[in-house]
Coordinates of C-alpha atoms in Angstrom, one line a residue:
X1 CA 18.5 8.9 -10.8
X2 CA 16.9 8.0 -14.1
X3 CA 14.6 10.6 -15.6
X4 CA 11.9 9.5 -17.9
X5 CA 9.9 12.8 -19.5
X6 CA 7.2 13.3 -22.2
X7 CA 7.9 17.5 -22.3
X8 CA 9.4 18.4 -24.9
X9 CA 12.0 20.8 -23.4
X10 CA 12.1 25.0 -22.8
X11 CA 13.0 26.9 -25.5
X12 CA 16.4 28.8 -25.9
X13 CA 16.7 32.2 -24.4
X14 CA 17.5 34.8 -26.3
X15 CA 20.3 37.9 -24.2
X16 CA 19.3 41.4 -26.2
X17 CA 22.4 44.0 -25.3
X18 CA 21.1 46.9 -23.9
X19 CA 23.0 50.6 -24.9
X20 CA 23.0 52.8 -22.0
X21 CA 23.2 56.4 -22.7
X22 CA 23.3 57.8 -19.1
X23 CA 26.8 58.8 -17.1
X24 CA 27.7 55.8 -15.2
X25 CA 27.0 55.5 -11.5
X26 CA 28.7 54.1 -8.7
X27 CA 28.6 50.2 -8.2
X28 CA 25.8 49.2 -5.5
X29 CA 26.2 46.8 -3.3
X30 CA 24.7 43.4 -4.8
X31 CA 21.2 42.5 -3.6
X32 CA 21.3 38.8 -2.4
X33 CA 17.6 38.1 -3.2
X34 CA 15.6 36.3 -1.1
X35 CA 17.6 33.0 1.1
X36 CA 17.6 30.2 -1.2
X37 CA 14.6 26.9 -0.2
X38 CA 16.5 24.5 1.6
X39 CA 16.9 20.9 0.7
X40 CA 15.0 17.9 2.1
X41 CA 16.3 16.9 5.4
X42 CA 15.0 14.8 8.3
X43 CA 15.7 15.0 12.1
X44 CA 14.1 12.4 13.9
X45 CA 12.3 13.5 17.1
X46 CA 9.9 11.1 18.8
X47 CA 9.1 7.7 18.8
X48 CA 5.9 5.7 20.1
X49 CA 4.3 2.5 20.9
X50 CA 0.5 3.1 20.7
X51 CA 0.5 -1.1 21.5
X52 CA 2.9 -3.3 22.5
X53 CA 0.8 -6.4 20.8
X54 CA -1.6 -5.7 18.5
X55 CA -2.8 -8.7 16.0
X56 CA -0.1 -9.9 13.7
X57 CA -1.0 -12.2 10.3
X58 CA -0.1 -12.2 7.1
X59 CA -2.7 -12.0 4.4
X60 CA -2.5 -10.8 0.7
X61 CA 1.3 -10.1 1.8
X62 CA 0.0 -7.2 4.1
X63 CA -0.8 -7.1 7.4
X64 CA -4.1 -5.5 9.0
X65 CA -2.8 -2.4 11.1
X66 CA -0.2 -1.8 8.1
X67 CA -1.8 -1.9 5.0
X68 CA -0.6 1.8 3.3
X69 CA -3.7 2.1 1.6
X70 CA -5.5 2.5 4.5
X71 CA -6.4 6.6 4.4
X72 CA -6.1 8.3 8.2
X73 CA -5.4 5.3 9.9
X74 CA -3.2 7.7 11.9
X75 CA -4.1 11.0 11.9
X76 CA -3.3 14.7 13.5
X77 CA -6.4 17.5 14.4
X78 CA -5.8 19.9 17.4
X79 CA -2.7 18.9 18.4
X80 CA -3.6 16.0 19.0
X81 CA -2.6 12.6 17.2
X82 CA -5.3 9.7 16.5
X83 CA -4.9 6.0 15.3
X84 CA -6.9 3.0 14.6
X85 CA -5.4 -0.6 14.8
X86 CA -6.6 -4.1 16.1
X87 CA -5.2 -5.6 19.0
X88 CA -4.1 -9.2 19.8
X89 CA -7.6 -10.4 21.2
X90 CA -8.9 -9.0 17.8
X91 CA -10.7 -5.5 19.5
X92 CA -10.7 -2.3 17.3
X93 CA -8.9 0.3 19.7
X94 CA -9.2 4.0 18.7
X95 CA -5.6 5.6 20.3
X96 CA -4.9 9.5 20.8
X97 CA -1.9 11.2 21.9
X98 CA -0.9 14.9 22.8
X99 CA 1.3 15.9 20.1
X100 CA 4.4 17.0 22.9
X101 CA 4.0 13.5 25.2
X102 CA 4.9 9.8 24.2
X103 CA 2.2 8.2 25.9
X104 CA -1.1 7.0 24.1
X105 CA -4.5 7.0 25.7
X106 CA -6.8 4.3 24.4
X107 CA -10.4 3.0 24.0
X108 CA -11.8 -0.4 22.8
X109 CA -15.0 -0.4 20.5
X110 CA -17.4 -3.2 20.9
X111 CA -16.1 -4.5 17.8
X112 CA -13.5 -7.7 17.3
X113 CA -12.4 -8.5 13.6
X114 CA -14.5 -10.7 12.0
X115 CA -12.0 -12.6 9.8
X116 CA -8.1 -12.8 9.0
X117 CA -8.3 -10.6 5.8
X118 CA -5.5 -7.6 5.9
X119 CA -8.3 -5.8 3.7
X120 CA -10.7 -5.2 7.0
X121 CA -8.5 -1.9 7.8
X122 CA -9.7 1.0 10.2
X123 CA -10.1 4.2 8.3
X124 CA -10.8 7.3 10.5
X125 CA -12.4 10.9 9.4
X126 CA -12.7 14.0 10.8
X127 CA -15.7 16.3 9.7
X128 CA -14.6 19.7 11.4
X129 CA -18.3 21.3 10.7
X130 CA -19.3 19.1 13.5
X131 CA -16.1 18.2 15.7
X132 CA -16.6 14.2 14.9
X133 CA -14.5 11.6 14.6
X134 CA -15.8 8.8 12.2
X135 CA -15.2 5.2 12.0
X136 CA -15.7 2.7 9.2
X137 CA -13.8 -0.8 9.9
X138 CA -13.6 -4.6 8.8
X139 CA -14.5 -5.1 4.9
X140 CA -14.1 -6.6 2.2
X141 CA -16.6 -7.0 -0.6
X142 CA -19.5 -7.3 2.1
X143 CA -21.1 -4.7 4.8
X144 CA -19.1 -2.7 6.9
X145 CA -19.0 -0.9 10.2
X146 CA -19.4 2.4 11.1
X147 CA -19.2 4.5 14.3
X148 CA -19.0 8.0 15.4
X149 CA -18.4 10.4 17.9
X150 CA -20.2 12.7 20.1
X151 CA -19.9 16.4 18.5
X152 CA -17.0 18.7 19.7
X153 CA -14.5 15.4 20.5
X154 CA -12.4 16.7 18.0
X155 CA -12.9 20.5 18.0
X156 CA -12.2 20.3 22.3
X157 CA -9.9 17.4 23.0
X158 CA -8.5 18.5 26.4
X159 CA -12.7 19.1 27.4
X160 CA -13.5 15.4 26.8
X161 CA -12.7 12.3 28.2
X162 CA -11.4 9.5 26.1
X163 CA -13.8 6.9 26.6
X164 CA -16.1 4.5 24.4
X165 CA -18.8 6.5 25.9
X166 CA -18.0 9.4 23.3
X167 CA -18.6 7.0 20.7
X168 CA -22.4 5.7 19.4
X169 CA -23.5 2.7 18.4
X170 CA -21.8 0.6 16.1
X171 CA -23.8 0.0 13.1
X172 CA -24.0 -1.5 9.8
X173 CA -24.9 1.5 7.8
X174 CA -24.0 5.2 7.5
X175 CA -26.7 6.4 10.0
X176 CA -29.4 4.5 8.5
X177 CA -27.7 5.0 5.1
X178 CA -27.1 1.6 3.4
X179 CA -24.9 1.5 0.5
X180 CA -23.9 -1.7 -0.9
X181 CA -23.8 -5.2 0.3
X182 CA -20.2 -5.2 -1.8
X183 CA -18.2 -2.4 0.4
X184 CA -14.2 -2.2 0.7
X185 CA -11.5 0.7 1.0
X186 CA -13.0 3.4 3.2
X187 CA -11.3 6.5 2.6
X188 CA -12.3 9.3 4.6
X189 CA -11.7 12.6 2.4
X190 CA -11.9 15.8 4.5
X191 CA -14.0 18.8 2.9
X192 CA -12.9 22.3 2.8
X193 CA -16.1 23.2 3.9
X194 CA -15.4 21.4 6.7
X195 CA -17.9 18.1 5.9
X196 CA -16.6 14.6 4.6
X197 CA -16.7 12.6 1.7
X198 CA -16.1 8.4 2.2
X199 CA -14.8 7.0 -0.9
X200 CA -15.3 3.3 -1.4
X201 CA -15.4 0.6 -3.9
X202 CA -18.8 -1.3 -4.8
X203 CA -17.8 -4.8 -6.1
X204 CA -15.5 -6.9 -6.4
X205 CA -11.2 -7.0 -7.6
X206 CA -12.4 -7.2 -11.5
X207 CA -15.5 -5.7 -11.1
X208 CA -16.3 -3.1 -9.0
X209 CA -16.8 0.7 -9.2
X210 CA -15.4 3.3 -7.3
X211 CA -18.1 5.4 -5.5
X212 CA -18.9 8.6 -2.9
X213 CA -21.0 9.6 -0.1
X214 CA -21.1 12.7 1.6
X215 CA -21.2 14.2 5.3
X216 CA -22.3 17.7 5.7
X217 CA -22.1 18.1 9.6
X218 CA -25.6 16.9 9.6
X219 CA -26.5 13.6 7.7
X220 CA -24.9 11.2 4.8
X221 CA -26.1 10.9 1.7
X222 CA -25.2 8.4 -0.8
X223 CA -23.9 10.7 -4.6
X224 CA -23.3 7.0 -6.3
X225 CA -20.4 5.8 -8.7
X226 CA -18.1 7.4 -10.5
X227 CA -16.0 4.8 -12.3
X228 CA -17.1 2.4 -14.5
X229 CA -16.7 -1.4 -14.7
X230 CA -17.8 -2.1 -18.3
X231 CA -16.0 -2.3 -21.9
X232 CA -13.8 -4.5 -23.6
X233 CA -9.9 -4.4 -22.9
X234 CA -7.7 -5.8 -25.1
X235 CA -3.9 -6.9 -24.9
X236 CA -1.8 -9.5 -27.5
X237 CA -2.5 -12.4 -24.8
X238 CA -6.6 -11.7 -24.8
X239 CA -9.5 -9.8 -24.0
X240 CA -11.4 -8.8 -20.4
X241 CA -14.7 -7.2 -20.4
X242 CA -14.8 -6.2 -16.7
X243 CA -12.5 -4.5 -14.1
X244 CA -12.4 -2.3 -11.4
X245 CA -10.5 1.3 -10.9
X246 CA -7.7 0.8 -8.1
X247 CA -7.5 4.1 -6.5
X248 CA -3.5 5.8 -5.4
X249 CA -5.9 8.1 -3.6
X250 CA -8.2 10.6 -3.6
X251 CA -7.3 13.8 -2.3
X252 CA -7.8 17.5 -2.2
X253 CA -5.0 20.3 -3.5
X254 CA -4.7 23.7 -1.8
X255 CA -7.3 25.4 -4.2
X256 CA -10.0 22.7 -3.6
X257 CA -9.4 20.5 -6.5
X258 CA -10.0 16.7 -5.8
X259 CA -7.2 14.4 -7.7
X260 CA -7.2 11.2 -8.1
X261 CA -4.8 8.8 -9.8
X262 CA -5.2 5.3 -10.5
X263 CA -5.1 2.0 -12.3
X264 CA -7.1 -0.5 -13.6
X265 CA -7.6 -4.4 -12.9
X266 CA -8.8 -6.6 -15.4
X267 CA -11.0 -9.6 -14.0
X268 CA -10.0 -11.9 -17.0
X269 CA -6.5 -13.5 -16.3
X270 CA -6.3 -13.7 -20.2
X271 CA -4.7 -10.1 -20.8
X272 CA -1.5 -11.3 -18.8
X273 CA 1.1 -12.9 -20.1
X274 CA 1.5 -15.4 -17.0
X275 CA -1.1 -16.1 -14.4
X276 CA 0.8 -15.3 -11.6
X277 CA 1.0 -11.9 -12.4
X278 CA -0.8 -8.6 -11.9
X279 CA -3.5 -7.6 -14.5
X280 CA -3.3 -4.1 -13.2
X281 CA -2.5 -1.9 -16.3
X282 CA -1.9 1.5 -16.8
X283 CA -1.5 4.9 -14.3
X284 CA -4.6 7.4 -15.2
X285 CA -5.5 10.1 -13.6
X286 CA -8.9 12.4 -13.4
X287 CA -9.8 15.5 -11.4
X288 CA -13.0 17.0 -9.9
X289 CA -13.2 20.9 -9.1
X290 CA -17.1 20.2 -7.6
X291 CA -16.3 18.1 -4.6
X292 CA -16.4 15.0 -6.9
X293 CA -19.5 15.3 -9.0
X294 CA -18.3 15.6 -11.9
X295 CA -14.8 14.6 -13.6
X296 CA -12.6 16.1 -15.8
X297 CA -9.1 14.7 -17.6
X298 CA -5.8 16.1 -17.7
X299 CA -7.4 18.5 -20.7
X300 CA -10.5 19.7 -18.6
X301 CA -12.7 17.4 -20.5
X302 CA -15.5 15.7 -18.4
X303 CA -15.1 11.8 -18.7
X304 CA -17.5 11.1 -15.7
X305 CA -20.5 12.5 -13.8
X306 CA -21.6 10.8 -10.1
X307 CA -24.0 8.8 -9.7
X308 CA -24.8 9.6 -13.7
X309 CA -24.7 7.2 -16.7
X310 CA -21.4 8.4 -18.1
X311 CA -18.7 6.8 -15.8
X312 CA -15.1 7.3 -16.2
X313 CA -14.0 3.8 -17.7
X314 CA -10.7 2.7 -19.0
X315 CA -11.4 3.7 -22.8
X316 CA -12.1 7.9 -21.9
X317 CA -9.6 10.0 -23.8
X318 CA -6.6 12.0 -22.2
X319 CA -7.0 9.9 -18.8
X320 CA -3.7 7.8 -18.9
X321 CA -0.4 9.2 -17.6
X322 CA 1.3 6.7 -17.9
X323 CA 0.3 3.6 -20.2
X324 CA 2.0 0.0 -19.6
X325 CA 0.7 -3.3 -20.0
X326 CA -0.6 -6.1 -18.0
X327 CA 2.8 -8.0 -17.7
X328 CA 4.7 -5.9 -15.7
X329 CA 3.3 -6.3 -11.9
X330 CA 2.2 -3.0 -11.6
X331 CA 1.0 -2.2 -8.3
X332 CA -2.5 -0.7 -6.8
X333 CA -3.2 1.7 -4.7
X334 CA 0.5 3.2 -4.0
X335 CA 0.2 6.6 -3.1
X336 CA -0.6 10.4 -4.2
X337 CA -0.1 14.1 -3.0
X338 CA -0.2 17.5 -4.3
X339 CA 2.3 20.2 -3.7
X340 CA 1.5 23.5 -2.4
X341 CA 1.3 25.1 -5.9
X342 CA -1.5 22.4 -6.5
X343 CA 0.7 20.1 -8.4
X344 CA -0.3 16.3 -8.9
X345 CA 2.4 14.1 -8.0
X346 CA 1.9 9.8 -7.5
X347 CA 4.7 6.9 -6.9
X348 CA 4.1 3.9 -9.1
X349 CA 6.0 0.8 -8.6
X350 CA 6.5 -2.0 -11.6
X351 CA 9.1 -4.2 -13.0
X352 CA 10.7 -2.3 -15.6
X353 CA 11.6 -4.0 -19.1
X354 CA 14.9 -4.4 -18.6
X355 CA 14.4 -6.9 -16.1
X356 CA 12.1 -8.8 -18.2
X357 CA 8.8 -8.2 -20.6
X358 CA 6.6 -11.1 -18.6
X359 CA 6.2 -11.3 -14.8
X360 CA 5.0 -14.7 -14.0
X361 CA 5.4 -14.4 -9.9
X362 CA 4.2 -11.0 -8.7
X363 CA 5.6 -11.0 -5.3
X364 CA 8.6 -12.6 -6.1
X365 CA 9.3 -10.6 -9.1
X366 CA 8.5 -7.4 -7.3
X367 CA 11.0 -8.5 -4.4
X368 CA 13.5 -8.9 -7.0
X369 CA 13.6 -6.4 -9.4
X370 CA 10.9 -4.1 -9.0
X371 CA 11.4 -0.2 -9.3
X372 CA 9.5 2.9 -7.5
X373 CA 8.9 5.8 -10.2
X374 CA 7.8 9.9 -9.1
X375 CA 5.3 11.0 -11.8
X376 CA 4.1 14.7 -12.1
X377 CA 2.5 17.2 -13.7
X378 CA 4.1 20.1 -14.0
X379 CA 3.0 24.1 -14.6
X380 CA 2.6 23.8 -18.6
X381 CA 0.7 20.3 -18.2
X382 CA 3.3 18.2 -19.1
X383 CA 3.9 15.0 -17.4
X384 CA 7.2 13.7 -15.9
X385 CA 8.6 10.2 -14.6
X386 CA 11.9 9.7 -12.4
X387 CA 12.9 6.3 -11.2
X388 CA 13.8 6.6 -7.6
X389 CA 17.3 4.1 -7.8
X390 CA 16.2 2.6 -4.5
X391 CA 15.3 -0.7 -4.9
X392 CA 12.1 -1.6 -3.0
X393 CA 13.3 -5.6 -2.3
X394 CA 9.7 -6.0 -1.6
X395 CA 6.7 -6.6 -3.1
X396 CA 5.0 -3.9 -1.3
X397 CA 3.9 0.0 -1.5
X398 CA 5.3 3.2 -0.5
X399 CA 4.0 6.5 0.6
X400 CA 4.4 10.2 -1.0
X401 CA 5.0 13.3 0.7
X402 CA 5.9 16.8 0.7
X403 CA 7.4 19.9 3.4
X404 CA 6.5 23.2 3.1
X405 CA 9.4 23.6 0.6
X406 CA 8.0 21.1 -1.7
X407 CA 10.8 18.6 -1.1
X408 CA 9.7 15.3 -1.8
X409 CA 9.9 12.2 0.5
X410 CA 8.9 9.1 -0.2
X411 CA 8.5 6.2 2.7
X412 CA 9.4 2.9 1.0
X413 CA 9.2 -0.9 2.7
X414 CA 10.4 -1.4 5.8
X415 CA 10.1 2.3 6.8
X416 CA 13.2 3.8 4.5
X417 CA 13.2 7.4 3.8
X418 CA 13.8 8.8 0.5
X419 CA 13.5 12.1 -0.6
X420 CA 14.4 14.7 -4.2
X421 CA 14.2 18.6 -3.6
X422 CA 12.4 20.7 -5.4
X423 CA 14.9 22.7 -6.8
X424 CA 16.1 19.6 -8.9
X425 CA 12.8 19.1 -10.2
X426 CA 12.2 16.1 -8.1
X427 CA 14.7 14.2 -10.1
X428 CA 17.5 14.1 -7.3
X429 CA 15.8 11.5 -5.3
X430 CA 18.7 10.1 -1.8
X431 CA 18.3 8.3 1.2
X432 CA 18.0 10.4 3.9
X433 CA 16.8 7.3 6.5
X434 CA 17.3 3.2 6.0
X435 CA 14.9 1.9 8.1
X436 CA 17.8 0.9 11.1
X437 CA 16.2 -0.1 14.3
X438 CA 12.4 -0.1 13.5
X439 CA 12.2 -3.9 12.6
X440 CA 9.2 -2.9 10.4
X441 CA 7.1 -5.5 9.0
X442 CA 6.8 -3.2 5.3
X443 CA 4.2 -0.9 4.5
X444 CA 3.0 1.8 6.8
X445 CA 0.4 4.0 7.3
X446 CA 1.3 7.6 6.6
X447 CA 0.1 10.7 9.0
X448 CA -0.8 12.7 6.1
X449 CA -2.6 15.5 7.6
X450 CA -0.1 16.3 10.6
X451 CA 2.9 17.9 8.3
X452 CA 0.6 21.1 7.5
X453 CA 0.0 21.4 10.7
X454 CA 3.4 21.3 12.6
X455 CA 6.0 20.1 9.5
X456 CA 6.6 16.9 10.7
X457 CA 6.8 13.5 9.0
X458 CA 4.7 10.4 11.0
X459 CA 4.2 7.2 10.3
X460 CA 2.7 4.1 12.1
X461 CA 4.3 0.4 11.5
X462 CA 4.4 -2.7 12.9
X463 CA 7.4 -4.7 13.8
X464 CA 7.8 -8.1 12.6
X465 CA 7.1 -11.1 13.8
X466 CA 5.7 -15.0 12.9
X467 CA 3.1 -16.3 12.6
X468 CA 0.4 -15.2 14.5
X469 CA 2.4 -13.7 17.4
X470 CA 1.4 -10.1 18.4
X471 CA 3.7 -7.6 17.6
X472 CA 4.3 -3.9 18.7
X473 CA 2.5 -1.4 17.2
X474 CA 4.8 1.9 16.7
X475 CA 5.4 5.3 15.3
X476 CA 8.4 7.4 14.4
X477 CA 8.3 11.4 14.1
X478 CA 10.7 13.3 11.5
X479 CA 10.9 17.1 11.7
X480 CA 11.0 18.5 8.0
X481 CA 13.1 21.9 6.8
X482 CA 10.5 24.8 8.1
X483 CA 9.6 23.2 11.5
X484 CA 9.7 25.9 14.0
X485 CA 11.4 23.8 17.1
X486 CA 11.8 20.3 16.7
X487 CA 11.2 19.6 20.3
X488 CA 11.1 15.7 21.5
X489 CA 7.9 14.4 22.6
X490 CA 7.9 14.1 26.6
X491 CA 6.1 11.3 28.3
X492 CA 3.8 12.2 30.8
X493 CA 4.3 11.3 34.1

């Protein structure tokens, strides 16, 4: 694998002899030390159909129920596994699943998607102060929708029925909290004190800001921007005064730290070098250590306040990780995660020079020659880039994940399995799975929350198909190195 890195390597070690004085004993018996981590692995253990036809079109080269940036589209509290997809007549059906059984019991909102868009995702929440399951579906770049449950749902899942009578109305505002005319990319971030934040974008693609509400257990409140919209950017093809911050994610580390990497999109077409590319530019990355109030770079300066007049925009010092121009394809919203030592990590995807210094066809040139890169941070602050030598062959994103050994897998296209242990320093990335027999569209959606709980890898993707013909709706479960008993799921009778 190739190994791109900015440190500037350990010092030498210098052996002192030591003079021992004292008679010499007899040789002990070697101490082994403690076992040695074991490598990444996977052993695949269960697979499901939450829908045999849920709705299938193409749009922005994604499809609805698939798009990976959708956050907790699929997700794991109690034992139990939840998931949020459209089905062919167009119905938003909430699905949930004992962890041990194959079968999926499912609900239908009083909601149909309003229009063929692949942005209109289902992103689902769970604030644990309360037990609730939250619901914010179908937008992009106007209002949303937003239900949740009755308290306890979550907390008590074997005590309650799953019906849409858990479920309130549907509304068009947070509980009577509006918040922009302009909404897209829900992301439901759980809080460790057991509330919610919903991250969003107000705007547009160019010109938008990145944004937060909060969920106590009790009521939302809006906290305002964070990122900023304004400035001049200039590249050697032209200048752009407005863009928007494309989140990888936004997510909390063990010790309570919120990361987010990112890039930016420039709304004039001028910076590129070719209109048919990306004008995404750059990977940056901030952090918050006050549930997203205030922002800090990779230094611990604050670049950004919420909901204040000092945003974090694309000129703030120490905030990109990894610079690179407009004319490369770079892609939004891939994906994020920390490790358990509270390291950031992110997968960026781009075509590298050496395939060319001008992308003039994003998805094409993606399909052809783009390349998936790890980027981290490591102990002493420096940043690190390996290229994962897998080629993507699409123009699509991949998903970022880690066991309880701090192996690294990363889920590309089509449902392929890659992974680097940590011992390596993330830099021996294989293929551990190739995607044989799932038929999957591309992206999927990534159970990020279940591998704390139980150490297995899940992911939900939809098999191909044409046109507007319905296609199944699946997921596949990997046990990871640590799982107790990797026991296949049983169906129920």
């Amino acid at each position: 694998m190739r190994r791109l890195s900015r440190s500037l390597g350990r010092p030498a070690l210098l052996a002192a002899a030591l003079l021992l004085t004292a008679p010499a004993l007899p040789a002990a018996a070697a101490d082994p030390g403690p076992a040695a981590a074991p490598g990444p692995s996977l052993t695949r253990i269960a697979d499901t159909e939450p829908d045999p036809e849920a709705i299938y079109f193409v749009s922005y080269d994604g499809l609805v129920n698939n798009n990976s940036f959708t956050k907790n589209g699929i997700l794991t509290h109690r034992g139990h596994q939840y998931a949020a997809w459209y089905t062919a007549d167009r119905s938003a059906v909430l699905g949930r699943r004992a962890l041990d059984e194959r079968r999926w019991e499912t609900l239908t909102l009083d909601h149909r998607l309003k229009a063929d868009d692949s942005h209109n995702v289902i992103s689902l929440g769970v604030s644990a102060a309360d037990g609730r399951l939250h619901v914010n579906m179908d937008s992009h770049s106007d209002g949303f929708f937003y239900v949740k449950s009755e308290p306890g749902l979550m907390n008590r899942p074997q005590a309650h029925d799953w019906t849409a009578d858990a479920f309130g109305p549907i509304t068009t505002s947070l509980d009577g909290l509006a918040l922009t005319d302009h909404f897209t990319y829900p992301r439901f971030v759980a809080t460790p004190a057991g509330g919610l934040l919903l991250s969003y974008r107000d705007g547009f693609s160019g010109n938008g800001r990145n944004a937060l509400a909060a969920y106590d257990g009790t009521r939302w409140r809006a906290l305002g921007p964070w990122s900023g919209s304004t400035g001049t950017y200039t590249t050697a093809h032209g200048s752009s005064t407005s863009r928007n911050m494309y989140l990888h994610g936004i997510d909390y580390g063990p010790d309570g730290t919120l990361h987010a990497f990112y890039t930016w999109r420039e709304r004039n077409p001028a910076v590129m070098c070719a209109p048919g590319g990306l004008s995404n530019h750059d990977t940056g990355y901030v952090r918050s250590t006050d549930d997203g109030r205030t922002w800090t770079n990779d230094a611990g300066r604050t670049v950004g306040t919420t909901g204040g007049p000092d945003l974090v925009d694309v000129h703030d010092p120490g905030t990109v990780v990894d610079p690179l121009n407009p004319d490369h394809a770079l892609m939004n919203q891939e994906h994020q995660a920390t490790d358990s030592a509270g390291r950031p990590h992110a997968l960026i995807s781009y075509v590298p020079g050496r395939f060319g210094q001008c992308a003039t066809d994003y998805v094409a040139d993606r399909k052809a020659h783009a390349r998936v890169f790890h980027v981290h941070r490591d102990d002493a602050g420096r940043w690190h880039k390996t290229e994962i030598d897998v080629p993507p062959a699409s123009s699509q994103r991949s998903k970022l994940a880690f066991d309880r050994y701090d192996n690294a897998y990363a889920v590309l296209p089509y449902g392929r399995v890659v992974a680097a242990s940590a011992a390596s320093g993330w830099t021996d990335w294989q293929v551990l799975f190739d995607g044989a027999g799932l038929d999957a569209f591309g992206e999927v959606v990534l159970d990020e929350t279940r591998l704390a709980q139980d150490g297995v890898l899940s992911f939900m993707y939809q098999q191909k198909s044409t046109g507007t013909t319905p296609s199944p709706l699946r997921t596949v479960d990997f046990a990871l190195p640590g799982k107790a008993q990797a026991q296949p799921a049983r169906s129920r009778p």
